[in-house]
mmCIF file of C-alpha atoms and ligand atoms in Angstrom:
data_model
loop_
_atom_site.group_PDB
_atom_site.id
_atom_site.type_symbol
_atom_site.label_atom_id
_atom_site.label_comp_id
_atom_site.label_asym_id
_atom_site.label_seq_id
_atom_site.Cartn_x
_atom_site.Cartn_y
_atom_site.Cartn_z
ATOM 1 C CA MET A 1 -70.277 161.292 -59.710
ATOM 2 C CA PHE A 2 -67.148 162.697 -61.265
ATOM 3 C CA ARG A 3 -67.124 165.501 -58.749
ATOM 4 C CA GLN A 4 -67.393 163.090 -55.848
ATOM 5 C CA TYR A 5 -64.537 161.068 -57.227
ATOM 6 C CA ARG A 6 -62.367 164.141 -57.565
ATOM 7 C CA ALA A 7 -63.105 165.211 -54.020
ATOM 8 C CA LEU A 8 -62.108 161.777 -52.801
ATOM 9 C CA THR A 9 -58.797 161.842 -54.665
ATOM 10 C CA LEU A 10 -58.058 165.250 -53.291
ATOM 11 C CA ALA A 11 -58.808 164.070 -49.769
ATOM 12 C CA THR A 12 -56.575 161.037 -50.211
ATOM 13 C CA LEU A 13 -53.807 163.222 -51.540
ATOM 14 C CA LEU A 14 -54.131 165.522 -48.563
ATOM 15 C CA VAL A 15 -53.921 162.607 -46.154
ATOM 16 C CA PHE A 16 -50.790 161.351 -47.866
ATOM 17 C CA LEU A 17 -49.245 164.779 -47.839
ATOM 18 C CA MET A 18 -49.941 165.281 -44.155
ATOM 19 C CA ALA A 19 -48.582 161.858 -43.317
ATOM 20 C CA ALA A 20 -45.434 162.647 -45.233
ATOM 21 C CA VAL A 21 -44.913 166.023 -43.557
ATOM 22 C CA PHE A 22 -45.725 164.963 -39.991
ATOM 23 C CA GLY A 23 -44.030 161.629 -40.333
ATOM 24 C CA CYS A 24 -40.791 163.404 -41.092
ATOM 25 C CA THR A 25 -40.890 166.167 -38.543
ATOM 26 C CA THR A 26 -42.085 164.227 -35.522
ATOM 27 C CA GLY A 27 -39.618 161.374 -35.755
ATOM 28 C CA GLU A 28 -36.686 163.389 -37.197
ATOM 29 C CA LYS A 29 -35.763 160.266 -39.035
ATOM 30 C CA GLU A 30 -33.298 160.236 -41.839
ATOM 31 C CA ALA A 31 -33.905 157.447 -44.332
ATOM 32 C CA GLY A 32 -33.908 154.475 -42.050
ATOM 33 C CA GLN A 33 -31.096 155.635 -39.762
ATOM 34 C CA GLY A 34 -33.104 155.931 -36.579
ATOM 35 C CA THR A 35 -33.829 158.728 -34.159
ATOM 36 C CA VAL A 36 -31.286 161.219 -32.872
ATOM 37 C CA LYS A 37 -31.020 159.226 -29.682
ATOM 38 C CA GLU A 38 -30.431 156.004 -31.605
ATOM 39 C CA LYS A 39 -27.724 157.626 -33.683
ATOM 40 C CA PHE A 40 -25.908 158.619 -30.487
ATOM 41 C CA ASN A 41 -26.524 155.176 -29.078
ATOM 42 C CA GLY A 42 -28.245 156.875 -26.129
ATOM 43 C CA GLU A 43 -24.826 157.768 -24.680
ATOM 44 C CA ILE A 44 -22.877 160.852 -23.764
ATOM 45 C CA ILE A 45 -19.160 160.093 -23.578
ATOM 46 C CA GLY A 46 -17.786 161.691 -20.433
ATOM 47 C CA ILE A 47 -14.422 161.944 -18.698
ATOM 48 C CA GLU A 48 -13.174 161.319 -15.149
ATOM 49 C CA PRO A 49 -15.867 161.235 -12.469
ATOM 50 C CA GLY A 50 -15.349 164.230 -10.203
ATOM 51 C CA ALA A 51 -14.752 166.660 -13.065
ATOM 52 C CA GLY A 52 -17.065 169.659 -12.906
ATOM 53 C CA ILE A 53 -18.238 168.930 -16.419
ATOM 54 C CA MET A 54 -19.505 165.508 -15.291
ATOM 55 C CA LYS A 55 -21.643 167.051 -12.566
ATOM 56 C CA ALA A 56 -22.909 169.659 -15.022
ATOM 57 C CA THR A 57 -23.813 166.906 -17.484
ATOM 58 C CA GLU A 58 -25.767 164.974 -14.859
ATOM 59 C CA LYS A 59 -27.653 168.188 -14.207
ATOM 60 C CA ALA A 60 -28.229 168.687 -17.939
ATOM 61 C CA ILE A 61 -29.651 165.159 -18.213
ATOM 62 C CA LYS A 62 -32.171 166.051 -15.494
ATOM 63 C CA GLU A 63 -33.029 169.540 -16.667
ATOM 64 C CA TYR A 64 -33.501 168.605 -20.310
ATOM 65 C CA SER A 65 -35.079 165.221 -19.353
ATOM 66 C CA LEU A 66 -32.587 163.403 -21.556
ATOM 67 C CA ASP A 67 -32.968 159.665 -21.861
ATOM 68 C CA TYR A 68 -29.191 159.240 -22.132
ATOM 69 C CA THR A 69 -26.499 157.511 -20.099
ATOM 70 C CA LEU A 70 -23.417 159.507 -19.174
ATOM 71 C CA LYS A 71 -20.412 157.229 -19.548
ATOM 72 C CA ASP A 72 -17.523 157.739 -17.133
ATOM 73 C CA SER A 73 -14.166 157.435 -18.766
ATOM 74 C CA SER A 74 -10.985 159.474 -18.893
ATOM 75 C CA SER A 75 -10.027 162.530 -20.909
ATOM 76 C CA ALA A 76 -7.786 160.332 -23.072
ATOM 77 C CA ALA A 77 -10.504 157.714 -23.642
ATOM 78 C CA MET A 78 -13.037 160.422 -24.495
ATOM 79 C CA VAL A 79 -10.731 161.798 -27.180
ATOM 80 C CA ALA A 80 -10.034 158.300 -28.516
ATOM 81 C CA ALA A 81 -13.780 157.653 -28.821
ATOM 82 C CA LEU A 82 -14.229 160.990 -30.586
ATOM 83 C CA LYS A 83 -11.423 160.202 -33.006
ATOM 84 C CA SER A 84 -12.741 156.796 -33.953
ATOM 85 C CA ALA A 85 -16.314 158.092 -34.373
ATOM 86 C CA ILE A 86 -15.071 160.853 -36.666
ATOM 87 C CA GLU A 87 -13.047 158.383 -38.715
ATOM 88 C CA SER A 88 -16.205 156.409 -39.454
ATOM 89 C CA LYS A 89 -18.433 159.516 -39.541
ATOM 90 C CA LYS A 90 -20.616 158.198 -36.739
ATOM 91 C CA TRP A 91 -22.578 160.455 -34.449
ATOM 92 C CA ILE A 92 -21.028 161.034 -31.030
ATOM 93 C CA VAL A 93 -21.604 163.523 -28.240
ATOM 94 C CA VAL A 94 -18.840 164.146 -25.684
ATOM 95 C CA THR A 95 -18.206 166.371 -22.693
ATOM 96 C CA GLY A 96 -15.833 168.977 -24.082
ATOM 97 C CA TRP A 97 -14.122 172.170 -23.081
ATOM 98 C CA THR A 98 -12.140 175.139 -24.343
ATOM 99 C CA PRO A 99 -9.190 175.579 -24.461
ATOM 100 C CA HIS A 100 -8.685 172.147 -25.953
ATOM 101 C CA TRP A 101 -6.541 170.970 -28.855
ATOM 102 C CA MET A 102 -9.412 168.882 -30.257
ATOM 103 C CA PHE A 103 -10.961 172.010 -31.797
ATOM 104 C CA ALA A 104 -7.784 172.564 -33.807
ATOM 105 C CA ARG A 105 -7.629 168.920 -34.838
ATOM 106 C CA TRP A 106 -11.265 168.337 -35.931
ATOM 107 C CA ASP A 107 -14.324 170.348 -36.992
ATOM 108 C CA LEU A 108 -16.465 170.374 -33.876
ATOM 109 C CA LYS A 109 -19.247 172.443 -32.367
ATOM 110 C CA TYR A 110 -20.834 172.985 -28.969
ATOM 111 C CA LEU A 111 -24.495 172.092 -28.677
ATOM 112 C CA GLU A 112 -26.475 175.160 -27.629
ATOM 113 C CA ASP A 113 -27.483 175.163 -23.987
ATOM 114 C CA PRO A 114 -30.612 177.360 -23.781
ATOM 115 C CA LYS A 115 -31.120 176.540 -20.094
ATOM 116 C CA GLY A 116 -27.580 177.624 -19.261
ATOM 117 C CA VAL A 117 -26.754 174.449 -17.330
ATOM 118 C CA TYR A 118 -23.068 174.662 -18.258
ATOM 119 C CA GLY A 119 -22.744 178.267 -17.123
ATOM 120 C CA GLY A 120 -21.359 181.027 -19.258
ATOM 121 C CA GLU A 121 -17.807 182.093 -19.759
ATOM 122 C CA GLU A 122 -15.349 180.593 -17.303
ATOM 123 C CA HIS A 123 -11.888 181.532 -16.202
ATOM 124 C CA ILE A 124 -9.112 179.366 -14.835
ATOM 125 C CA ALA A 125 -7.752 180.641 -11.541
ATOM 126 C CA THR A 126 -4.575 180.103 -9.583
ATOM 127 C CA ILE A 127 -5.093 179.126 -5.948
ATOM 128 C CA ALA A 128 -2.316 179.092 -3.339
ATOM 129 C CA ARG A 129 -2.338 177.687 0.155
ATOM 130 C CA LYS A 130 -2.308 180.167 3.006
ATOM 131 C CA GLY A 131 1.241 180.731 4.168
ATOM 132 C CA LEU A 132 2.898 180.231 0.786
ATOM 133 C CA GLN A 133 3.502 183.951 0.451
ATOM 134 C CA LYS A 134 5.605 183.895 3.597
ATOM 135 C CA ASP A 135 7.336 180.579 2.888
ATOM 136 C CA ALA A 136 8.211 181.201 -0.766
ATOM 137 C CA PRO A 137 7.662 184.863 -1.690
ATOM 138 C CA ALA A 138 9.217 184.629 -5.169
ATOM 139 C CA ALA A 139 7.173 181.553 -6.108
ATOM 140 C CA TYR A 140 4.031 183.205 -4.792
ATOM 141 C CA GLN A 141 4.653 186.281 -6.903
ATOM 142 C CA MET A 142 5.317 184.227 -9.978
ATOM 143 C CA LEU A 143 2.077 182.310 -9.462
ATOM 144 C CA ASP A 144 0.238 185.556 -8.934
ATOM 145 C CA ALA A 145 1.647 187.008 -12.168
ATOM 146 C CA PHE A 146 1.021 183.868 -14.232
ATOM 147 C CA TYR A 147 -1.486 184.814 -16.940
ATOM 148 C CA TRP A 148 -1.702 183.678 -20.525
ATOM 149 C CA GLN A 149 -4.051 183.378 -23.480
ATOM 150 C CA PRO A 150 -6.116 180.397 -24.638
ATOM 151 C CA SER A 151 -3.918 180.293 -27.770
ATOM 152 C CA ASP A 152 -0.815 179.910 -25.574
ATOM 153 C CA MET A 153 -2.303 176.986 -23.718
ATOM 154 C CA GLU A 154 -3.480 175.451 -26.986
ATOM 155 C CA ALA A 155 0.012 175.610 -28.463
ATOM 156 C CA VAL A 156 1.372 173.547 -25.574
ATOM 157 C CA MET A 157 -1.569 171.128 -25.753
ATOM 158 C CA LEU A 158 -1.062 170.605 -29.483
ATOM 159 C CA ASP A 159 2.609 169.790 -29.006
ATOM 160 C CA ILE A 160 1.762 167.254 -26.332
ATOM 161 C CA ASN A 161 -1.264 165.628 -27.932
ATOM 162 C CA VAL A 162 -0.799 165.986 -31.666
ATOM 163 C CA ASN A 163 2.968 166.271 -32.003
ATOM 164 C CA LYS A 164 3.360 163.678 -29.243
ATOM 165 C CA MET A 165 5.887 165.658 -27.238
ATOM 166 C CA ASP A 166 6.593 164.910 -23.623
ATOM 167 C CA PRO A 167 4.783 167.512 -21.407
ATOM 168 C CA ASP A 168 8.078 168.717 -19.922
ATOM 169 C CA GLU A 169 9.599 169.167 -23.361
ATOM 170 C CA ALA A 170 6.521 170.940 -24.721
ATOM 171 C CA ALA A 171 6.473 173.295 -21.730
ATOM 172 C CA GLN A 172 10.161 174.125 -22.097
ATOM 173 C CA LYS A 173 9.724 174.714 -25.813
ATOM 174 C CA TRP A 174 6.846 177.135 -25.181
ATOM 175 C CA ILE A 175 8.891 178.976 -22.541
ATOM 176 C CA ARG A 176 11.822 179.288 -24.980
ATOM 177 C CA GLU A 177 9.553 180.637 -27.690
ATOM 178 C CA ASN A 178 7.717 183.090 -25.426
ATOM 179 C CA GLU A 179 10.460 184.779 -23.459
ATOM 180 C CA ASP A 180 8.676 188.134 -23.398
ATOM 181 C CA LYS A 181 5.571 186.722 -21.779
ATOM 182 C CA VAL A 182 7.521 184.637 -19.303
ATOM 183 C CA LYS A 183 9.707 187.579 -18.314
ATOM 184 C CA LYS A 184 6.639 189.355 -16.967
ATOM 185 C CA TRP A 185 5.944 186.496 -14.562
ATOM 186 C CA ILE A 186 9.413 186.507 -13.063
ATOM 187 C CA PRO A 187 9.732 188.747 -10.017
ATOM 188 C CA GLU A 188 12.890 190.733 -9.508
ATOM 189 C CA GLY A 189 14.579 191.128 -6.172
ATOM 190 C CA VAL A 190 12.028 189.005 -4.316
ATOM 191 C CA PRO A 191 13.540 186.470 -1.892
ATOM 192 C CA LYS A 192 13.021 182.774 -2.505
ATOM 193 C CA GLY A 193 12.152 182.135 1.125
ATOM 194 C CA ASN A 194 12.689 179.031 3.226
ATOM 195 C CA LEU A 195 10.635 176.656 1.162
ATOM 196 C CA LYS A 196 12.813 175.010 -1.473
ATOM 197 C CA LYS A 197 10.342 172.638 -3.034
ATOM 198 C CA ILE A 198 6.988 173.714 -4.445
ATOM 199 C CA LYS A 199 4.262 171.107 -4.718
ATOM 200 C CA LEU A 200 1.639 171.648 -7.408
ATOM 201 C CA GLY A 201 -1.534 169.571 -7.535
ATOM 202 C CA TYR A 202 -3.384 169.039 -10.806
ATOM 203 C CA VAL A 203 -5.721 166.680 -12.646
ATOM 204 C CA GLU A 204 -4.630 165.024 -15.881
ATOM 205 C CA TRP A 205 -6.975 167.017 -18.079
ATOM 206 C CA ASP A 206 -5.120 168.025 -21.250
ATOM 207 C CA SER A 207 -5.511 171.719 -20.463
ATOM 208 C CA GLU A 208 -4.130 171.344 -16.948
ATOM 209 C CA ILE A 209 -1.259 169.079 -17.977
ATOM 210 C CA ALA A 210 -0.164 171.954 -20.227
ATOM 211 C CA SER A 211 -0.489 174.810 -17.731
ATOM 212 C CA THR A 212 0.938 172.952 -14.759
ATOM 213 C CA HIS A 213 4.048 171.880 -16.669
ATOM 214 C CA VAL A 214 4.692 175.398 -17.914
ATOM 215 C CA VAL A 215 4.426 176.794 -14.380
ATOM 216 C CA LYS A 216 6.684 174.028 -13.123
ATOM 217 C CA HIS A 217 9.476 175.031 -15.494
ATOM 218 C CA VAL A 218 9.131 178.734 -14.769
ATOM 219 C CA LEU A 219 9.374 178.050 -11.023
ATOM 220 C CA MET A 220 12.463 175.948 -11.729
ATOM 221 C CA LYS A 221 13.997 178.950 -13.490
ATOM 222 C CA LEU A 222 13.539 180.792 -10.179
ATOM 223 C CA GLY A 223 15.588 178.098 -8.497
ATOM 224 C CA TYR A 224 12.870 176.017 -6.858
ATOM 225 C CA ASP A 225 12.478 172.270 -6.954
ATOM 226 C CA VAL A 226 8.992 171.501 -8.176
ATOM 227 C CA GLU A 227 6.943 168.401 -7.603
ATOM 228 C CA LEU A 228 3.794 167.754 -9.620
ATOM 229 C CA LYS A 229 1.116 165.556 -8.171
ATOM 230 C CA ALA A 230 -1.639 164.247 -10.479
ATOM 231 C CA VAL A 231 -4.825 163.527 -8.524
ATOM 232 C CA ASP A 232 -8.620 163.484 -8.855
ATOM 233 C CA ALA A 233 -10.510 166.762 -8.906
ATOM 234 C CA GLY A 234 -11.868 166.181 -5.393
ATOM 235 C CA VAL A 235 -8.421 165.406 -4.004
ATOM 236 C CA MET A 236 -6.948 168.441 -5.725
ATOM 237 C CA TRP A 237 -9.450 170.696 -3.964
ATOM 238 C CA THR A 238 -9.301 169.106 -0.517
ATOM 239 C CA GLY A 239 -5.506 169.018 -0.928
ATOM 240 C CA ILE A 240 -5.165 172.725 -1.558
ATOM 241 C CA GLY A 241 -7.617 173.448 1.263
ATOM 242 C CA ALA A 242 -5.594 171.359 3.690
ATOM 243 C CA GLY A 243 -2.276 172.813 2.510
ATOM 244 C CA HIS A 244 -0.985 169.522 1.095
ATOM 245 C CA PHE A 245 -0.295 171.379 -2.123
ATOM 246 C CA ASP A 246 1.345 174.776 -2.318
ATOM 247 C CA ALA A 247 -0.717 175.817 -5.307
ATOM 248 C CA ILE A 248 -2.968 174.732 -8.162
ATOM 249 C CA VAL A 249 -3.387 176.489 -11.513
ATOM 250 C CA ALA A 250 -6.432 174.380 -12.445
ATOM 251 C CA ALA A 251 -9.388 176.070 -10.724
ATOM 252 C CA TRP A 252 -12.248 176.436 -13.214
ATOM 253 C CA LEU A 253 -14.494 179.208 -11.908
ATOM 254 C CA PRO A 254 -17.012 180.515 -11.231
ATOM 255 C CA HIS A 255 -19.129 177.567 -12.338
ATOM 256 C CA THR A 256 -17.282 174.335 -13.138
ATOM 257 C CA HIS A 257 -15.526 174.015 -9.768
ATOM 258 C CA GLY A 258 -17.865 176.352 -7.902
ATOM 259 C CA ASP A 259 -18.940 173.731 -5.360
ATOM 260 C CA TYR A 260 -15.387 172.614 -4.661
ATOM 261 C CA TYR A 261 -14.203 176.179 -4.280
ATOM 262 C CA LYS A 262 -16.952 177.073 -1.808
ATOM 263 C CA GLN A 263 -15.655 174.438 0.592
ATOM 264 C CA VAL A 264 -12.085 175.763 0.777
ATOM 265 C CA LYS A 265 -12.559 179.440 -0.038
ATOM 266 C CA ASP A 266 -11.648 180.717 3.431
ATOM 267 C CA LYS A 267 -8.595 178.505 3.727
ATOM 268 C CA VAL A 268 -6.777 179.526 0.525
ATOM 269 C CA ASP A 269 -5.537 182.565 -1.400
ATOM 270 C CA ASN A 270 -7.283 183.049 -4.726
ATOM 271 C CA LEU A 271 -4.680 184.690 -6.966
ATOM 272 C CA GLY A 272 -7.233 185.359 -9.698
ATOM 273 C CA PRO A 273 -7.500 184.277 -13.330
ATOM 274 C CA ASN A 274 -4.509 182.825 -15.155
ATOM 275 C CA LEU A 275 -6.652 182.401 -18.306
ATOM 276 C CA GLU A 276 -9.919 183.930 -19.450
ATOM 277 C CA GLY A 277 -12.365 182.745 -22.106
ATOM 278 C CA ALA A 278 -12.737 179.133 -21.021
ATOM 279 C CA LYS A 279 -15.930 177.148 -21.570
ATOM 280 C CA ILE A 280 -17.458 173.722 -20.962
ATOM 281 C CA GLY A 281 -20.342 171.956 -22.695
ATOM 282 C CA LEU A 282 -21.495 169.112 -24.895
ATOM 283 C CA VAL A 283 -19.521 168.819 -28.111
ATOM 284 C CA VAL A 284 -20.318 167.017 -31.379
ATOM 285 C CA PRO A 285 -18.598 166.780 -34.763
ATOM 286 C CA ASP A 286 -19.740 169.437 -37.238
ATOM 287 C CA TYR A 287 -21.433 166.866 -39.498
ATOM 288 C CA VAL A 288 -23.938 166.046 -36.736
ATOM 289 C CA THR A 289 -27.070 167.849 -37.896
ATOM 290 C CA ILE A 290 -28.521 168.855 -34.512
ATOM 291 C CA ASN A 291 -27.533 172.129 -32.847
ATOM 292 C CA SER A 292 -29.007 172.173 -29.365
ATOM 293 C CA ILE A 293 -29.024 169.972 -26.279
ATOM 294 C CA GLU A 294 -32.811 170.069 -26.602
ATOM 295 C CA ASP A 295 -32.529 168.206 -29.934
ATOM 296 C CA LEU A 296 -30.940 165.207 -28.221
ATOM 297 C CA ASN A 297 -34.409 164.028 -27.260
ATOM 298 C CA LYS A 298 -35.641 163.799 -30.821
HETATM 299 N N1 PBE B 1 -12.428 170.132 -17.449
HETATM 300 C C1 PBE B 1 -11.100 170.618 -17.773
HETATM 301 C C2 PBE B 1 -12.447 170.222 -15.974
HETATM 302 C C3 PBE B 1 -11.805 171.483 -15.692
HETATM 303 C C4 PBE B 1 -10.707 171.501 -16.682
HETATM 304 C C5 PBE B 1 -13.393 171.010 -18.065
HETATM 305 C C6 PBE B 1 -12.542 168.780 -17.888
HETATM 306 C C7 PBE B 1 -13.739 169.923 -15.232
HETATM 307 O O1 PBE B 1 -14.750 169.685 -15.866
HETATM 308 O O2 PBE B 1 -13.734 169.899 -14.004
#
């Protein structure tokens, strides 16, 4: 009798224990706060449609079978959403990239991407229209020589976005403070050519606002007029292919803008990387306790 009773208690205990263990691991619930998906509100906060990172995120949603909605917005709105989530310690997942000033401003991490949907290491390339070399040899050489480090770009981005400087001012400040680097981009004894005004296309991503303004002011030092034209990613690429722009310094390759590049490849001059060590992916604040895109489904 006593033995039977003990066996029963043991069995009950075991059942309780199992329920406790499995109940926790399967639902990944933290004391009444909901599932991972609920904590993120089932949303990934994106940026401008047309950005490579938006297409990559749509692909990630398919490949990882994520039951999430990718919200279109703008780079500025994405950062504003990130800021307000961090201020109230809420969970948020955004489309993010490096170099970006947000990593200096907040503690953030990339979610691991075991399927490699976001590609590996990227570079940013300079692309010129065919014929620019002949029309503006000095500008072409400067664009070809333009190469800097992620930390350089970040310094300009921080001045613009955190210290609230005007992009032209921030670019001029960086040029003043980095004479040695800039000197290497300035060709000597190369003619300016017939073209007096250089038109640069770009998209208003924080990284590209920084680079394009720096290049603008270096070209102005060479005596050119420079016009910047802010457009969508698609327009930037068709524009450089059609020769509407003289150059862009915003080509994220080989992955992020790979499809765009393929379409214009034969019609442009690829002047190679102006920055190496770039990256795109899904970014969350450090206090978010998941580490992989796969965990978003939990
Ligand atoms: N970005 C910044 C761009 C390239 C530069 C990562 C937002 C994109 O996804 O196309």
